[in-house]
PDB file of C-alpha atoms and ligand atoms in Angstrom:
ATOM      1  CA  MET H   1      18.880 -22.081 -53.230  1.00  0.00           C
ATOM      2  CA  GLN H   2      16.196 -24.293 -53.413  1.00  0.00           C
ATOM      3  CA  ILE H   3      12.955 -22.921 -51.690  1.00  0.00           C
ATOM      4  CA  VAL H   4      10.421 -24.608 -50.152  1.00  0.00           C
ATOM      5  CA  VAL H   5       7.465 -23.060 -48.555  1.00  0.00           C
ATOM      6  CA  LEU H   6       5.362 -24.824 -46.547  1.00  0.00           C
ATOM      7  CA  ASP H   7       1.837 -24.009 -44.317  1.00  0.00           C
ATOM      8  CA  SER H   8       3.394 -24.427 -40.857  1.00  0.00           C
ATOM      9  CA  ALA H   9       6.697 -24.651 -38.199  1.00  0.00           C
ATOM     10  CA  ARG H  10       5.272 -28.424 -37.949  1.00  0.00           C
ATOM     11  CA  ASP H  11       5.393 -28.968 -41.728  1.00  0.00           C
ATOM     12  CA  ILE H  12       9.309 -27.532 -41.952  1.00  0.00           C
ATOM     13  CA  ALA H  13      10.216 -29.618 -39.247  1.00  0.00           C
ATOM     14  CA  ARG H  14       9.198 -33.014 -40.816  1.00  0.00           C
ATOM     15  CA  GLN H  15      11.017 -32.083 -43.954  1.00  0.00           C
ATOM     16  CA  VAL H  16      14.573 -30.929 -41.869  1.00  0.00           C
ATOM     17  CA  SER H  17      13.928 -33.814 -39.498  1.00  0.00           C
ATOM     18  CA  ALA H  18      13.452 -36.289 -42.078  1.00  0.00           C
ATOM     19  CA  ILE H  19      16.687 -35.246 -44.168  1.00  0.00           C
ATOM     20  CA  LEU H  20      18.765 -35.235 -41.279  1.00  0.00           C
ATOM     21  CA  LEU H  21      17.674 -38.825 -40.252  1.00  0.00           C
ATOM     22  CA  SER H  22      18.248 -40.227 -43.667  1.00  0.00           C
ATOM     23  CA  GLN H  23      21.599 -38.449 -43.579  1.00  0.00           C
ATOM     24  CA  VAL H  24      22.487 -40.448 -40.334  1.00  0.00           C
ATOM     25  CA  ARG H  25      21.076 -43.953 -41.347  1.00  0.00           C
ATOM     26  CA  ALA H  26      22.880 -43.447 -44.856  1.00  0.00           C
ATOM     27  CA  LYS H  27      26.134 -42.500 -42.869  1.00  0.00           C
ATOM     28  CA  PRO H  28      25.751 -43.110 -38.978  1.00  0.00           C
ATOM     29  CA  ASP H  29      29.313 -41.037 -38.097  1.00  0.00           C
ATOM     30  CA  SER H  30      28.178 -37.906 -39.850  1.00  0.00           C
ATOM     31  CA  VAL H  31      29.082 -34.406 -39.029  1.00  0.00           C
ATOM     32  CA  LEU H  32      26.633 -32.285 -38.192  1.00  0.00           C
ATOM     33  CA  GLY H  33      26.552 -28.277 -37.820  1.00  0.00           C
ATOM     34  CA  PHE H  34      23.610 -27.540 -35.441  1.00  0.00           C
ATOM     35  CA  ALA H  35      21.878 -24.315 -34.685  1.00  0.00           C
ATOM     36  CA  THR H  36      20.126 -22.858 -31.732  1.00  0.00           C
ATOM     37  CA  GLY H  37      17.296 -20.274 -31.498  1.00  0.00           C
ATOM     38  CA  SER H  38      13.395 -21.115 -31.507  1.00  0.00           C
ATOM     39  CA  SER H  39      13.354 -22.080 -35.566  1.00  0.00           C
ATOM     40  CA  PRO H  40      15.088 -25.361 -34.919  1.00  0.00           C
ATOM     41  CA  ILE H  41      13.194 -26.651 -31.647  1.00  0.00           C
ATOM     42  CA  GLU H  42      10.550 -28.481 -33.228  1.00  0.00           C
ATOM     43  CA  THR H  43      12.683 -30.068 -35.858  1.00  0.00           C
ATOM     44  CA  TYR H  44      15.098 -31.409 -32.601  1.00  0.00           C
ATOM     45  CA  ARG H  45      11.840 -32.474 -30.993  1.00  0.00           C
ATOM     46  CA  LEU H  46      10.756 -34.774 -33.953  1.00  0.00           C
ATOM     47  CA  LEU H  47      14.725 -36.182 -33.523  1.00  0.00           C
ATOM     48  CA  ILE H  48      13.977 -36.931 -30.226  1.00  0.00           C
ATOM     49  CA  GLU H  49      10.892 -38.333 -31.102  1.00  0.00           C
ATOM     50  CA  ALA H  50      12.747 -41.058 -33.971  1.00  0.00           C
ATOM     51  CA  HIS H  51      15.695 -41.978 -31.057  1.00  0.00           C
ATOM     52  CA  ARG H  52      12.627 -42.865 -28.460  1.00  0.00           C
ATOM     53  CA  ALA H  53      10.840 -44.662 -31.044  1.00  0.00           C
ATOM     54  CA  GLY H  54      14.133 -46.831 -31.898  1.00  0.00           C
ATOM     55  CA  GLU H  55      14.293 -45.142 -35.256  1.00  0.00           C
ATOM     56  CA  ALA H  56      17.666 -43.508 -34.872  1.00  0.00           C
ATOM     57  CA  ASP H  57      20.697 -43.781 -33.521  1.00  0.00           C
ATOM     58  CA  PHE H  58      22.882 -40.616 -32.931  1.00  0.00           C
ATOM     59  CA  SER H  59      25.578 -41.960 -30.576  1.00  0.00           C
ATOM     60  CA  ARG H  60      28.402 -42.187 -33.792  1.00  0.00           C
ATOM     61  CA  VAL H  61      27.176 -38.600 -34.998  1.00  0.00           C
ATOM     62  CA  THR H  62      29.981 -35.814 -34.334  1.00  0.00           C
ATOM     63  CA  THR H  63      28.279 -32.119 -33.730  1.00  0.00           C
ATOM     64  CA  PHE H  64      29.878 -28.867 -34.356  1.00  0.00           C
ATOM     65  CA  ASN H  65      27.278 -26.059 -32.960  1.00  0.00           C
ATOM     66  CA  LEU H  66      27.741 -22.572 -34.954  1.00  0.00           C
ATOM     67  CA  ASP H  67      28.416 -20.451 -31.645  1.00  0.00           C
ATOM     68  CA  GLU H  68      28.248 -19.424 -28.168  1.00  0.00           C
ATOM     69  CA  TYR H  69      28.193 -16.517 -25.600  1.00  0.00           C
ATOM     70  CA  CYS H  70      30.813 -15.068 -24.064  1.00  0.00           C
ATOM     71  CA  SER H  71      31.679 -15.010 -20.393  1.00  0.00           C
ATOM     72  CA  LEU H  72      28.685 -17.857 -19.523  1.00  0.00           C
ATOM     73  CA  PRO H  73      30.040 -20.976 -18.523  1.00  0.00           C
ATOM     74  CA  GLN H  74      28.637 -24.351 -20.078  1.00  0.00           C
ATOM     75  CA  ASP H  75      26.383 -25.230 -17.177  1.00  0.00           C
ATOM     76  CA  ASP H  76      24.518 -21.662 -17.237  1.00  0.00           C
ATOM     77  CA  PRO H  77      21.253 -22.402 -18.114  1.00  0.00           C
ATOM     78  CA  HIS H  78      21.775 -19.574 -21.020  1.00  0.00           C
ATOM     79  CA  SER H  79      24.282 -20.998 -22.873  1.00  0.00           C
ATOM     80  CA  TYR H  80      23.939 -22.160 -26.008  1.00  0.00           C
ATOM     81  CA  TYR H  81      25.630 -25.796 -24.778  1.00  0.00           C
ATOM     82  CA  ALA H  82      23.226 -25.952 -22.132  1.00  0.00           C
ATOM     83  CA  PHE H  83      20.282 -25.168 -24.666  1.00  0.00           C
ATOM     84  CA  MET H  84      21.465 -28.136 -26.762  1.00  0.00           C
ATOM     85  CA  LYS H  85      22.158 -30.295 -24.310  1.00  0.00           C
ATOM     86  CA  THR H  86      18.139 -29.872 -23.189  1.00  0.00           C
ATOM     87  CA  GLN H  87      17.030 -29.429 -26.731  1.00  0.00           C
ATOM     88  CA  LEU H  88      18.809 -32.516 -28.501  1.00  0.00           C
ATOM     89  CA  PHE H  89      21.673 -33.925 -27.059  1.00  0.00           C
ATOM     90  CA  ALA H  90      20.581 -35.479 -23.897  1.00  0.00           C
ATOM     91  CA  PRO H  91      16.951 -36.829 -24.732  1.00  0.00           C
ATOM     92  CA  ALA H  92      18.122 -37.817 -28.232  1.00  0.00           C
ATOM     93  CA  GLY H  93      21.428 -40.092 -27.107  1.00  0.00           C
ATOM     94  CA  PHE H  94      24.273 -38.252 -28.240  1.00  0.00           C
ATOM     95  CA  ASP H  95      27.710 -39.147 -27.335  1.00  0.00           C
ATOM     96  CA  TYR H  96      29.420 -35.994 -25.688  1.00  0.00           C
ATOM     97  CA  GLY H  97      32.508 -37.197 -26.424  1.00  0.00           C
ATOM     98  CA  ARG H  98      31.403 -35.909 -30.138  1.00  0.00           C
ATOM     99  CA  VAL H  99      29.815 -32.548 -29.322  1.00  0.00           C
ATOM    100  CA  HIS H 100      32.081 -29.586 -30.228  1.00  0.00           C
ATOM    101  CA  PHE H 101      31.341 -26.308 -29.024  1.00  0.00           C
ATOM    102  CA  LEU H 102      33.320 -23.344 -29.144  1.00  0.00           C
ATOM    103  CA  SER H 103      34.205 -22.010 -25.370  1.00  0.00           C
ATOM    104  CA  GLY H 104      33.009 -18.772 -24.894  1.00  0.00           C
ATOM    105  CA  LEU H 105      34.977 -18.574 -21.334  1.00  0.00           C
ATOM    106  CA  ALA H 106      38.165 -19.310 -23.096  1.00  0.00           C
ATOM    107  CA  GLU H 107      41.087 -16.643 -22.420  1.00  0.00           C
ATOM    108  CA  ASP H 108      42.918 -17.310 -25.403  1.00  0.00           C
ATOM    109  CA  HIS H 109      39.779 -17.064 -27.923  1.00  0.00           C
ATOM    110  CA  GLU H 110      41.810 -16.916 -31.021  1.00  0.00           C
ATOM    111  CA  ALA H 111      43.503 -20.214 -30.319  1.00  0.00           C
ATOM    112  CA  ILE H 112      40.008 -21.624 -29.475  1.00  0.00           C
ATOM    113  CA  CYS H 113      38.676 -20.413 -32.630  1.00  0.00           C
ATOM    114  CA  ARG H 114      41.999 -22.055 -34.953  1.00  0.00           C
ATOM    115  CA  ALA H 115      41.619 -25.059 -32.881  1.00  0.00           C
ATOM    116  CA  TYR H 116      37.627 -25.172 -33.632  1.00  0.00           C
ATOM    117  CA  ARG H 117      38.536 -24.974 -37.519  1.00  0.00           C
ATOM    118  CA  ALA H 118      41.040 -27.446 -37.219  1.00  0.00           C
ATOM    119  CA  GLU H 119      38.670 -30.053 -35.511  1.00  0.00           C
ATOM    120  CA  ILE H 120      36.375 -29.586 -38.512  1.00  0.00           C
ATOM    121  CA  ALA H 121      38.766 -30.127 -41.019  1.00  0.00           C
ATOM    122  CA  GLN H 122      40.105 -33.106 -38.691  1.00  0.00           C
ATOM    123  CA  CYS H 123      36.737 -34.927 -38.718  1.00  0.00           C
ATOM    124  CA  GLY H 124      36.488 -34.354 -42.639  1.00  0.00           C
ATOM    125  CA  GLY H 125      34.234 -31.268 -42.599  1.00  0.00           C
ATOM    126  CA  ILE H 126      30.438 -30.650 -41.934  1.00  0.00           C
ATOM    127  CA  ASP H 127      28.040 -33.226 -44.072  1.00  0.00           C
ATOM    128  CA  VAL H 128      24.785 -31.070 -43.073  1.00  0.00           C
ATOM    129  CA  GLN H 129      24.587 -27.733 -41.507  1.00  0.00           C
ATOM    130  CA  LEU H 130      21.653 -26.553 -39.894  1.00  0.00           C
ATOM    131  CA  LEU H 131      20.669 -23.028 -40.065  1.00  0.00           C
ATOM    132  CA  GLY H 132      18.109 -20.007 -38.507  1.00  0.00           C
ATOM    133  CA  ILE H 133      18.629 -16.492 -39.667  1.00  0.00           C
ATOM    134  CA  GLY H 134      18.839 -13.176 -37.694  1.00  0.00           C
ATOM    135  CA  ARG H 135      16.473 -10.621 -38.483  1.00  0.00           C
ATOM    136  CA  ASN H 136      19.073  -8.565 -39.733  1.00  0.00           C
ATOM    137  CA  GLY H 137      20.177 -11.094 -41.860  1.00  0.00           C
ATOM    138  CA  HIS H 138      23.003 -12.901 -39.487  1.00  0.00           C
ATOM    139  CA  ILE H 139      23.837 -16.706 -39.438  1.00  0.00           C
ATOM    140  CA  GLY H 140      25.440 -18.135 -36.508  1.00  0.00           C
ATOM    141  CA  PHE H 141      26.654 -14.773 -34.920  1.00  0.00           C
ATOM    142  CA  ASN H 142      27.979 -13.275 -38.058  1.00  0.00           C
ATOM    143  CA  GLU H 143      26.698  -9.441 -38.038  1.00  0.00           C
ATOM    144  CA  PRO H 144      26.045  -7.389 -40.589  1.00  0.00           C
ATOM    145  CA  SER H 145      29.613  -5.907 -41.721  1.00  0.00           C
ATOM    146  CA  ASP H 146      32.034  -4.793 -44.181  1.00  0.00           C
ATOM    147  CA  ARG H 147      33.683  -8.235 -44.850  1.00  0.00           C
ATOM    148  CA  PHE H 148      32.978 -11.573 -44.879  1.00  0.00           C
ATOM    149  CA  SER H 149      34.472 -13.629 -42.105  1.00  0.00           C
ATOM    150  CA  ASP H 150      36.246 -16.667 -42.964  1.00  0.00           C
ATOM    151  CA  GLY H 151      37.026 -18.952 -40.162  1.00  0.00           C
ATOM    152  CA  PRO H 152      35.543 -18.612 -36.480  1.00  0.00           C
ATOM    153  CA  PHE H 153      36.230 -15.125 -34.670  1.00  0.00           C
ATOM    154  CA  MET H 154      34.793 -13.362 -31.226  1.00  0.00           C
ATOM    155  CA  VAL H 155      31.934 -10.603 -32.660  1.00  0.00           C
ATOM    156  CA  GLU H 156      30.428  -7.672 -30.962  1.00  0.00           C
ATOM    157  CA  LEU H 157      26.774  -8.661 -30.725  1.00  0.00           C
ATOM    158  CA  ALA H 158      24.527  -6.056 -33.233  1.00  0.00           C
ATOM    159  CA  GLN H 159      21.812  -4.012 -30.787  1.00  0.00           C
ATOM    160  CA  SER H 160      18.998  -5.615 -32.858  1.00  0.00           C
ATOM    161  CA  THR H 161      20.377  -9.266 -32.136  1.00  0.00           C
ATOM    162  CA  LEU H 162      20.890  -8.089 -28.355  1.00  0.00           C
ATOM    163  CA  ASP H 163      17.454  -6.826 -28.485  1.00  0.00           C
ATOM    164  CA  ALA H 164      16.022 -10.330 -30.421  1.00  0.00           C
ATOM    165  CA  ASN H 165      17.673 -12.305 -27.864  1.00  0.00           C
ATOM    166  CA  ALA H 166      16.839 -10.621 -24.686  1.00  0.00           C
ATOM    167  CA  ARG H 167      14.048 -12.677 -24.337  1.00  0.00           C
ATOM    168  CA  PHE H 168      16.017 -15.610 -23.192  1.00  0.00           C
ATOM    169  CA  PHE H 169      17.741 -13.645 -20.193  1.00  0.00           C
ATOM    170  CA  GLU H 170      15.148 -12.705 -17.462  1.00  0.00           C
ATOM    171  CA  ASN H 171      17.402  -9.907 -16.646  1.00  0.00           C
ATOM    172  CA  GLY H 172      17.020  -8.900 -20.543  1.00  0.00           C
ATOM    173  CA  THR H 173      20.721  -8.668 -21.163  1.00  0.00           C
ATOM    174  CA  PRO H 174      22.510 -11.402 -23.161  1.00  0.00           C
ATOM    175  CA  PRO H 175      26.197 -11.050 -23.228  1.00  0.00           C
ATOM    176  CA  ARG H 176      27.344  -8.100 -25.660  1.00  0.00           C
ATOM    177  CA  PHE H 177      29.983 -10.413 -27.206  1.00  0.00           C
ATOM    178  CA  ALA H 178      30.221 -14.211 -28.790  1.00  0.00           C
ATOM    179  CA  LEU H 179      32.325 -16.689 -30.832  1.00  0.00           C
ATOM    180  CA  THR H 180      31.099 -17.783 -33.966  1.00  0.00           C
ATOM    181  CA  MET H 181      32.030 -20.004 -36.878  1.00  0.00           C
ATOM    182  CA  GLY H 182      32.680 -17.827 -39.520  1.00  0.00           C
ATOM    183  CA  VAL H 183      30.627 -17.614 -43.042  1.00  0.00           C
ATOM    184  CA  GLY H 184      33.923 -19.468 -44.511  1.00  0.00           C
ATOM    185  CA  ASP H 185      33.173 -22.205 -42.234  1.00  0.00           C
ATOM    186  CA  ILE H 186      29.384 -22.444 -43.052  1.00  0.00           C
ATOM    187  CA  LEU H 187      29.991 -22.161 -46.569  1.00  0.00           C
ATOM    188  CA  ALA H 188      32.267 -25.223 -46.132  1.00  0.00           C
ATOM    189  CA  ALA H 189      29.453 -27.436 -45.318  1.00  0.00           C
ATOM    190  CA  LYS H 190      28.669 -29.956 -47.794  1.00  0.00           C
ATOM    191  CA  LYS H 191      24.751 -29.295 -47.591  1.00  0.00           C
ATOM    192  CA  ILE H 192      22.812 -26.313 -45.881  1.00  0.00           C
ATOM    193  CA  LEU H 193      19.407 -26.119 -44.473  1.00  0.00           C
ATOM    194  CA  LEU H 194      17.797 -22.998 -43.106  1.00  0.00           C
ATOM    195  CA  ILE H 195      14.692 -22.460 -41.691  1.00  0.00           C
ATOM    196  CA  ALA H 196      12.852 -19.268 -41.003  1.00  0.00           C
ATOM    197  CA  THR H 197       8.982 -18.891 -39.916  1.00  0.00           C
ATOM    198  CA  GLY H 198       7.389 -15.576 -39.231  1.00  0.00           C
ATOM    199  CA  ASP H 199       7.028 -12.016 -40.709  1.00  0.00           C
ATOM    200  CA  SER H 200       9.735 -10.950 -38.626  1.00  0.00           C
ATOM    201  CA  LYS H 201      12.187 -13.206 -40.874  1.00  0.00           C
ATOM    202  CA  ALA H 202      10.459 -11.545 -44.454  1.00  0.00           C
ATOM    203  CA  LYS H 203      13.108  -8.729 -45.287  1.00  0.00           C
ATOM    204  CA  ALA H 204      16.237 -10.912 -44.027  1.00  0.00           C
ATOM    205  CA  ILE H 205      14.983 -13.812 -46.273  1.00  0.00           C
ATOM    206  CA  SER H 206      14.305 -11.382 -49.202  1.00  0.00           C
ATOM    207  CA  ALA H 207      17.393  -9.655 -48.981  1.00  0.00           C
ATOM    208  CA  MET H 208      19.365 -13.155 -48.372  1.00  0.00           C
ATOM    209  CA  VAL H 209      17.386 -14.708 -51.710  1.00  0.00           C
ATOM    210  CA  HIS H 210      17.312 -11.679 -54.186  1.00  0.00           C
ATOM    211  CA  GLY H 211      19.654  -9.290 -52.835  1.00  0.00           C
ATOM    212  CA  PRO H 212      23.376  -8.504 -53.699  1.00  0.00           C
ATOM    213  CA  VAL H 213      25.887 -10.873 -52.217  1.00  0.00           C
ATOM    214  CA  THR H 214      27.033  -8.448 -49.610  1.00  0.00           C
ATOM    215  CA  PRO H 215      28.704  -8.714 -45.942  1.00  0.00           C
ATOM    216  CA  GLN H 216      25.711  -6.128 -44.984  1.00  0.00           C
ATOM    217  CA  CYS H 217      23.449  -9.315 -44.943  1.00  0.00           C
ATOM    218  CA  PRO H 218      25.588 -12.599 -44.263  1.00  0.00           C
ATOM    219  CA  ALA H 219      23.320 -14.613 -45.174  1.00  0.00           C
ATOM    220  CA  SER H 220      23.406 -13.627 -49.039  1.00  0.00           C
ATOM    221  CA  ALA H 221      26.536 -15.452 -48.851  1.00  0.00           C
ATOM    222  CA  LEU H 222      24.617 -18.504 -49.273  1.00  0.00           C
ATOM    223  CA  GLN H 223      23.795 -17.921 -53.019  1.00  0.00           C
ATOM    224  CA  ASN H 224      27.606 -18.989 -53.804  1.00  0.00           C
ATOM    225  CA  HIS H 225      27.001 -22.331 -52.116  1.00  0.00           C
ATOM    226  CA  PRO H 226      25.841 -25.484 -54.461  1.00  0.00           C
ATOM    227  CA  ASP H 227      23.610 -27.104 -52.192  1.00  0.00           C
ATOM    228  CA  VAL H 228      21.215 -24.767 -49.873  1.00  0.00           C
ATOM    229  CA  THR H 229      17.440 -25.422 -49.168  1.00  0.00           C
ATOM    230  CA  VAL H 230      15.450 -22.916 -47.411  1.00  0.00           C
ATOM    231  CA  PHE H 231      12.606 -23.714 -45.476  1.00  0.00           C
ATOM    232  CA  LEU H 232       9.968 -20.984 -45.121  1.00  0.00           C
ATOM    233  CA  ASP H 233       6.506 -20.279 -43.573  1.00  0.00           C
ATOM    234  CA  ARG H 234       4.303 -18.210 -46.098  1.00  0.00           C
ATOM    235  CA  ALA H 235       5.064 -14.965 -43.563  1.00  0.00           C
ATOM    236  CA  ALA H 236       8.453 -15.558 -43.774  1.00  0.00           C
ATOM    237  CA  ALA H 237       8.413 -15.674 -47.635  1.00  0.00           C
ATOM    238  CA  ARG H 238       5.792 -12.864 -48.098  1.00  0.00           C
ATOM    239  CA  LEU H 239       8.458 -10.895 -49.670  1.00  0.00           C
ATOM    240  CA  LEU H 240       9.741 -13.343 -52.288  1.00  0.00           C
TER     241      LEU H 240
HETATM  242  C1  GLP D   1      20.696 -16.313 -32.449  1.00  0.00           C
HETATM  243  C2  GLP D   1      21.651 -17.544 -33.321  1.00  0.00           C
HETATM  244  C3  GLP D   1      21.473 -17.808 -34.413  1.00  0.00           C
HETATM  245  C4  GLP D   1      20.023 -17.835 -35.188  1.00  0.00           C
HETATM  246  C5  GLP D   1      19.549 -16.576 -34.973  1.00  0.00           C
HETATM  247  C6  GLP D   1      17.748 -16.725 -35.036  1.00  0.00           C
HETATM  248  O1  GLP D   1      21.407 -14.905 -32.527  1.00  0.00           O
HETATM  249  N1  GLP D   1      23.062 -17.090 -32.777  1.00  0.00           N
HETATM  250  O2  GLP D   1      22.281 -18.802 -35.241  1.00  0.00           O
HETATM  251  O3  GLP D   1      19.785 -18.574 -36.237  1.00  0.00           O
HETATM  252  O4  GLP D   1      19.275 -16.185 -33.323  1.00  0.00           O
HETATM  253  O5  GLP D   1      17.088 -17.128 -33.751  1.00  0.00           O
HETATM  254  P1  GLP D   1      15.673 -17.650 -33.809  1.00  0.00           P
HETATM  255  O6  GLP D   1      15.433 -18.916 -34.599  1.00  0.00           O
HETATM  256  O7  GLP D   1      15.105 -17.531 -32.317  1.00  0.00           O
HETATM  257  O8  GLP D   1      14.975 -16.768 -34.740  1.00  0.00           O
END
């Protein structure tokens, strides 16, 4: 795991967006794995800027998002689909025909999960996967548990995750269930970039980097991947 500690979220976004931009320039039909949450927003802003300046063309990029809440339609403003549409896909000129999402509304979620995994494989796998990390060490929505998940699955969110994400919901209550790529899907990406900022992530980062590889800290599985770069500000790196 390569650890990069920078002064600000802005500096992190500059480096992460530069990696994504050079990936897309080298391979215009790249397959990118995207994450939601606050951590990647500044990176997405810089990708949008590059597109508007005519320096980047995302129209041939295929995307897979990590996770989605159950019971929210895609046009619900709280859905992760809506988040990605506003924060990146629409303003950066992505082709919606190449955007892939787990559908939280599906009745047969097991079939949806199997199909998602098959679609990733059909597209040749994910070239670069962007990640944030939860305060409890979750990646995507893989919550601490007794075993690492392999493929996509439906998960009941931990109370600490519901509390952390309540800020995005006017009624303070996110859906209790979500669909997420499994840890196995994440580890199958060729390259992984993880962003974490702020004091509230310091413990999870320390467990991810120095702790044992355990499903109690799902991010610790990244220790077994050959190409992971972790971008931190000083607060998130405080316990390293
Ligand atoms: C959510 C998402 C994760 C994300 C995490 C951290 O629960 N499902 O993919 O990494 O929160 O979010 P933030 O970047 O807002 O701290």
